[in-house]
PDB file of C-alpha atoms in Angstrom:
ATOM      1  CA  MET A   1      33.836  60.775 -13.299  1.00  0.00           C
ATOM      2  CA  SER A   2      31.581  58.284 -15.064  1.00  0.00           C
ATOM      3  CA  MET A   3      32.899  59.324 -18.479  1.00  0.00           C
ATOM      4  CA  PHE A   4      36.448  58.300 -17.538  1.00  0.00           C
ATOM      5  CA  ILE A   5      35.906  55.489 -15.045  1.00  0.00           C
ATOM      6  CA  GLY A   6      33.630  52.686 -16.159  1.00  0.00           C
ATOM      7  CA  ALA A   7      32.950  51.388 -12.664  1.00  0.00           C
ATOM      8  CA  THR A   8      30.901  54.128 -11.049  1.00  0.00           C
ATOM      9  CA  GLY A   9      28.245  51.667  -9.881  1.00  0.00           C
ATOM     10  CA  THR A  10      30.796  49.693  -7.902  1.00  0.00           C
ATOM     11  CA  ILE A  11      32.401  52.845  -6.544  1.00  0.00           C
ATOM     12  CA  LEU A  12      29.110  54.482  -5.483  1.00  0.00           C
ATOM     13  CA  ALA A  13      27.372  51.381  -4.108  1.00  0.00           C
ATOM     14  CA  PRO A  14      28.926  51.416  -0.602  1.00  0.00           C
ATOM     15  CA  TRP A  15      27.878  55.043  -0.079  1.00  0.00           C
ATOM     16  CA  VAL A  16      24.404  54.502  -1.475  1.00  0.00           C
ATOM     17  CA  ARG A  17      24.015  51.499   0.837  1.00  0.00           C
ATOM     18  CA  GLY A  18      24.198  53.906   3.769  1.00  0.00           C
ATOM     19  CA  VAL A  19      20.929  55.572   2.676  1.00  0.00           C
ATOM     20  CA  SER A  20      18.765  52.811   4.130  1.00  0.00           C
ATOM     21  CA  ASP A  21      18.952  49.382   5.709  1.00  0.00           C
ATOM     22  CA  ASP A  22      16.147  48.209   3.418  1.00  0.00           C
ATOM     23  CA  ARG A  23      17.584  46.347   0.422  1.00  0.00           C
ATOM     24  CA  ARG A  24      14.730  47.500  -1.810  1.00  0.00           C
ATOM     25  CA  VAL A  25      15.389  51.179  -1.020  1.00  0.00           C
ATOM     26  CA  PHE A  26      19.099  50.658  -1.713  1.00  0.00           C
ATOM     27  CA  VAL A  27      18.484  48.962  -5.073  1.00  0.00           C
ATOM     28  CA  ALA A  28      15.941  51.599  -6.139  1.00  0.00           C
ATOM     29  CA  THR A  29      18.190  54.507  -5.100  1.00  0.00           C
ATOM     30  CA  HIS A  30      21.250  53.018  -6.777  1.00  0.00           C
ATOM     31  CA  ALA A  31      19.281  52.293  -9.955  1.00  0.00           C
ATOM     32  CA  ALA A  32      17.961  55.865 -10.086  1.00  0.00           C
ATOM     33  CA  ILE A  33      21.456  57.318  -9.688  1.00  0.00           C
ATOM     34  CA  MET A  34      22.883  55.009 -12.365  1.00  0.00           C
ATOM     35  CA  MET A  35      20.019  55.817 -14.741  1.00  0.00           C
ATOM     36  CA  PHE A  36      20.702  59.541 -14.298  1.00  0.00           C
ATOM     37  CA  ILE A  37      24.470  59.136 -14.820  1.00  0.00           C
ATOM     38  CA  HIS A  38      24.060  56.943 -17.900  1.00  0.00           C
ATOM     39  CA  GLY A  39      21.389  59.268 -19.278  1.00  0.00           C
ATOM     40  CA  LEU A  40      23.870  62.143 -19.052  1.00  0.00           C
ATOM     41  CA  LYS A  41      26.442  60.017 -20.878  1.00  0.00           C
ATOM     42  CA  VAL A  42      23.994  59.365 -23.721  1.00  0.00           C
ATOM     43  CA  VAL A  43      23.395  63.113 -24.064  1.00  0.00           C
ATOM     44  CA  VAL A  44      27.135  63.889 -24.068  1.00  0.00           C
ATOM     45  CA  PHE A  45      27.869  61.174 -26.630  1.00  0.00           C
ATOM     46  CA  ALA A  46      25.027  62.450 -28.835  1.00  0.00           C
ATOM     47  CA  VAL A  47      26.354  66.019 -28.654  1.00  0.00           C
ATOM     48  CA  LEU A  48      29.831  64.756 -29.553  1.00  0.00           C
ATOM     49  CA  GLY A  49      28.413  63.045 -32.636  1.00  0.00           C
ATOM     50  CA  PHE A  50      28.568  59.394 -31.617  1.00  0.00           C
ATOM     51  CA  GLU A  51      27.082  57.103 -34.297  1.00  0.00           C
ATOM     52  CA  PHE A  52      24.428  55.272 -32.253  1.00  0.00           C
ATOM     53  CA  PHE A  53      22.869  53.571 -35.290  1.00  0.00           C
ATOM     54  CA  THR A  54      26.111  51.732 -36.053  1.00  0.00           C
ATOM     55  CA  TYR A  55      25.743  49.923 -32.743  1.00  0.00           C
ATOM     56  CA  LEU A  56      21.946  49.576 -32.750  1.00  0.00           C
ATOM     57  CA  PRO A  57      21.869  45.725 -32.846  1.00  0.00           C
ATOM     58  CA  LEU A  58      24.338  45.564 -29.964  1.00  0.00           C
ATOM     59  CA  MET A  59      22.381  48.166 -27.987  1.00  0.00           C
ATOM     60  CA  VAL A  60      19.122  46.245 -28.502  1.00  0.00           C
ATOM     61  CA  ALA A  61      20.819  43.046 -27.298  1.00  0.00           C
ATOM     62  CA  MET A  62      22.282  44.815 -24.269  1.00  0.00           C
ATOM     63  CA  VAL A  63      18.982  46.466 -23.307  1.00  0.00           C
ATOM     64  CA  SER A  64      17.201  43.117 -23.692  1.00  0.00           C
ATOM     65  CA  ALA A  65      19.797  41.418 -21.487  1.00  0.00           C
ATOM     66  CA  GLY A  66      19.390  44.278 -18.995  1.00  0.00           C
ATOM     67  CA  PHE A  67      15.631  43.743 -18.804  1.00  0.00           C
ATOM     68  CA  LEU A  68      16.141  40.010 -18.285  1.00  0.00           C
ATOM     69  CA  GLY A  69      18.759  40.657 -15.602  1.00  0.00           C
ATOM     70  CA  ASN A  70      16.497  43.134 -13.841  1.00  0.00           C
ATOM     71  CA  TRP A  71      13.616  40.673 -13.858  1.00  0.00           C
ATOM     72  CA  ILE A  72      15.816  37.898 -12.412  1.00  0.00           C
ATOM     73  CA  GLY A  73      17.300  40.333  -9.880  1.00  0.00           C
ATOM     74  CA  PHE A  74      13.837  41.468  -8.805  1.00  0.00           C
ATOM     75  CA  LYS A  75      12.805  37.856  -8.185  1.00  0.00           C
ATOM     76  CA  LEU A  76      16.001  37.105  -6.240  1.00  0.00           C
ATOM     77  CA  LEU A  77      15.743  40.329  -4.228  1.00  0.00           C
ATOM     78  CA  ASN A  78      12.263  39.399  -3.051  1.00  0.00           C
ATOM     79  CA  MET A  79      13.388  35.888  -2.046  1.00  0.00           C
ATOM     80  CA  MET A  80      16.292  37.123   0.128  1.00  0.00           C
ATOM     81  CA  ASN A  81      16.113  38.486   3.621  1.00  0.00           C
ATOM     82  CA  GLU A  82      18.175  41.528   4.678  1.00  0.00           C
ATOM     83  CA  GLU A  83      21.037  39.491   6.161  1.00  0.00           C
ATOM     84  CA  VAL A  84      21.509  37.346   3.045  1.00  0.00           C
ATOM     85  CA  PHE A  85      21.376  40.446   0.831  1.00  0.00           C
ATOM     86  CA  LYS A  86      23.922  42.226   3.028  1.00  0.00           C
ATOM     87  CA  ARG A  87      26.343  39.286   2.847  1.00  0.00           C
ATOM     88  CA  VAL A  88      25.923  38.794  -0.926  1.00  0.00           C
ATOM     89  CA  PHE A  89      26.347  42.553  -1.450  1.00  0.00           C
ATOM     90  CA  GLN A  90      29.585  42.633   0.548  1.00  0.00           C
ATOM     91  CA  VAL A  91      31.033  39.577  -1.203  1.00  0.00           C
ATOM     92  CA  MET A  92      30.152  40.950  -4.650  1.00  0.00           C
ATOM     93  CA  LEU A  93      31.763  44.314  -3.858  1.00  0.00           C
ATOM     94  CA  VAL A  94      34.967  42.591  -2.765  1.00  0.00           C
ATOM     95  CA  ILE A  95      35.029  40.432  -5.919  1.00  0.00           C
ATOM     96  CA  LEU A  96      34.368  43.425  -8.187  1.00  0.00           C
ATOM     97  CA  SER A  97      36.989  45.517  -6.367  1.00  0.00           C
ATOM     98  CA  ILE A  98      39.614  42.804  -6.789  1.00  0.00           C
ATOM     99  CA  ARG A  99      38.709  42.520 -10.472  1.00  0.00           C
ATOM    100  CA  LEU A 100      39.049  46.297 -10.967  1.00  0.00           C
ATOM    101  CA  LEU A 101      42.420  46.351  -9.216  1.00  0.00           C
ATOM    102  CA  TRP A 102      43.605  43.342 -11.237  1.00  0.00           C
ATOM    103  CA  ALA A 103      42.531  44.963 -14.520  1.00  0.00           C
ATOM    104  CA  ALA A 104      44.244  48.247 -13.617  1.00  0.00           C
ATOM    105  CA  ALA A 105      47.448  46.480 -12.581  1.00  0.00           C
ATOM    106  CA  THR A 106      47.432  44.407 -15.778  1.00  0.00           C
ATOM    107  CA  ARG A 107      46.931  47.463 -18.007  1.00  0.00           C
ATOM    108  CA  ALA A 108      49.667  49.327 -16.156  1.00  0.00           C
ATOM    109  CA  GLY A 109      52.063  46.441 -16.757  1.00  0.00           C
ATOM    110  CA  TYR A 110      52.482  45.412 -13.137  1.00  0.00           C
ATOM    111  CA  ILE A 111      51.100  41.938 -13.835  1.00  0.00           C
TER     112      ILE A 111
END
């Protein structure tokens, strides 16, 4: 599914959230699943002959931004209590869902 739909994190997050009420367990579980899925994608793209070196500067920039985002997220996660995290999580899922629906409707020509 991840190879064809670029939003697996958003789609899986509500189900992963059911694993634990602890925000740290949720984030760690979700991160592990996403790392596994994206690792499989890298292997498939390599087998298919994708030219990784062409995009090396972009990949370095993206990985660097990912590390920075993870560091900021870690700090924010430790400052929040469970209720604030739960509310922010729900709001973000709604916003991302609306964005995905909007993008799909636009590409399909409905908007």
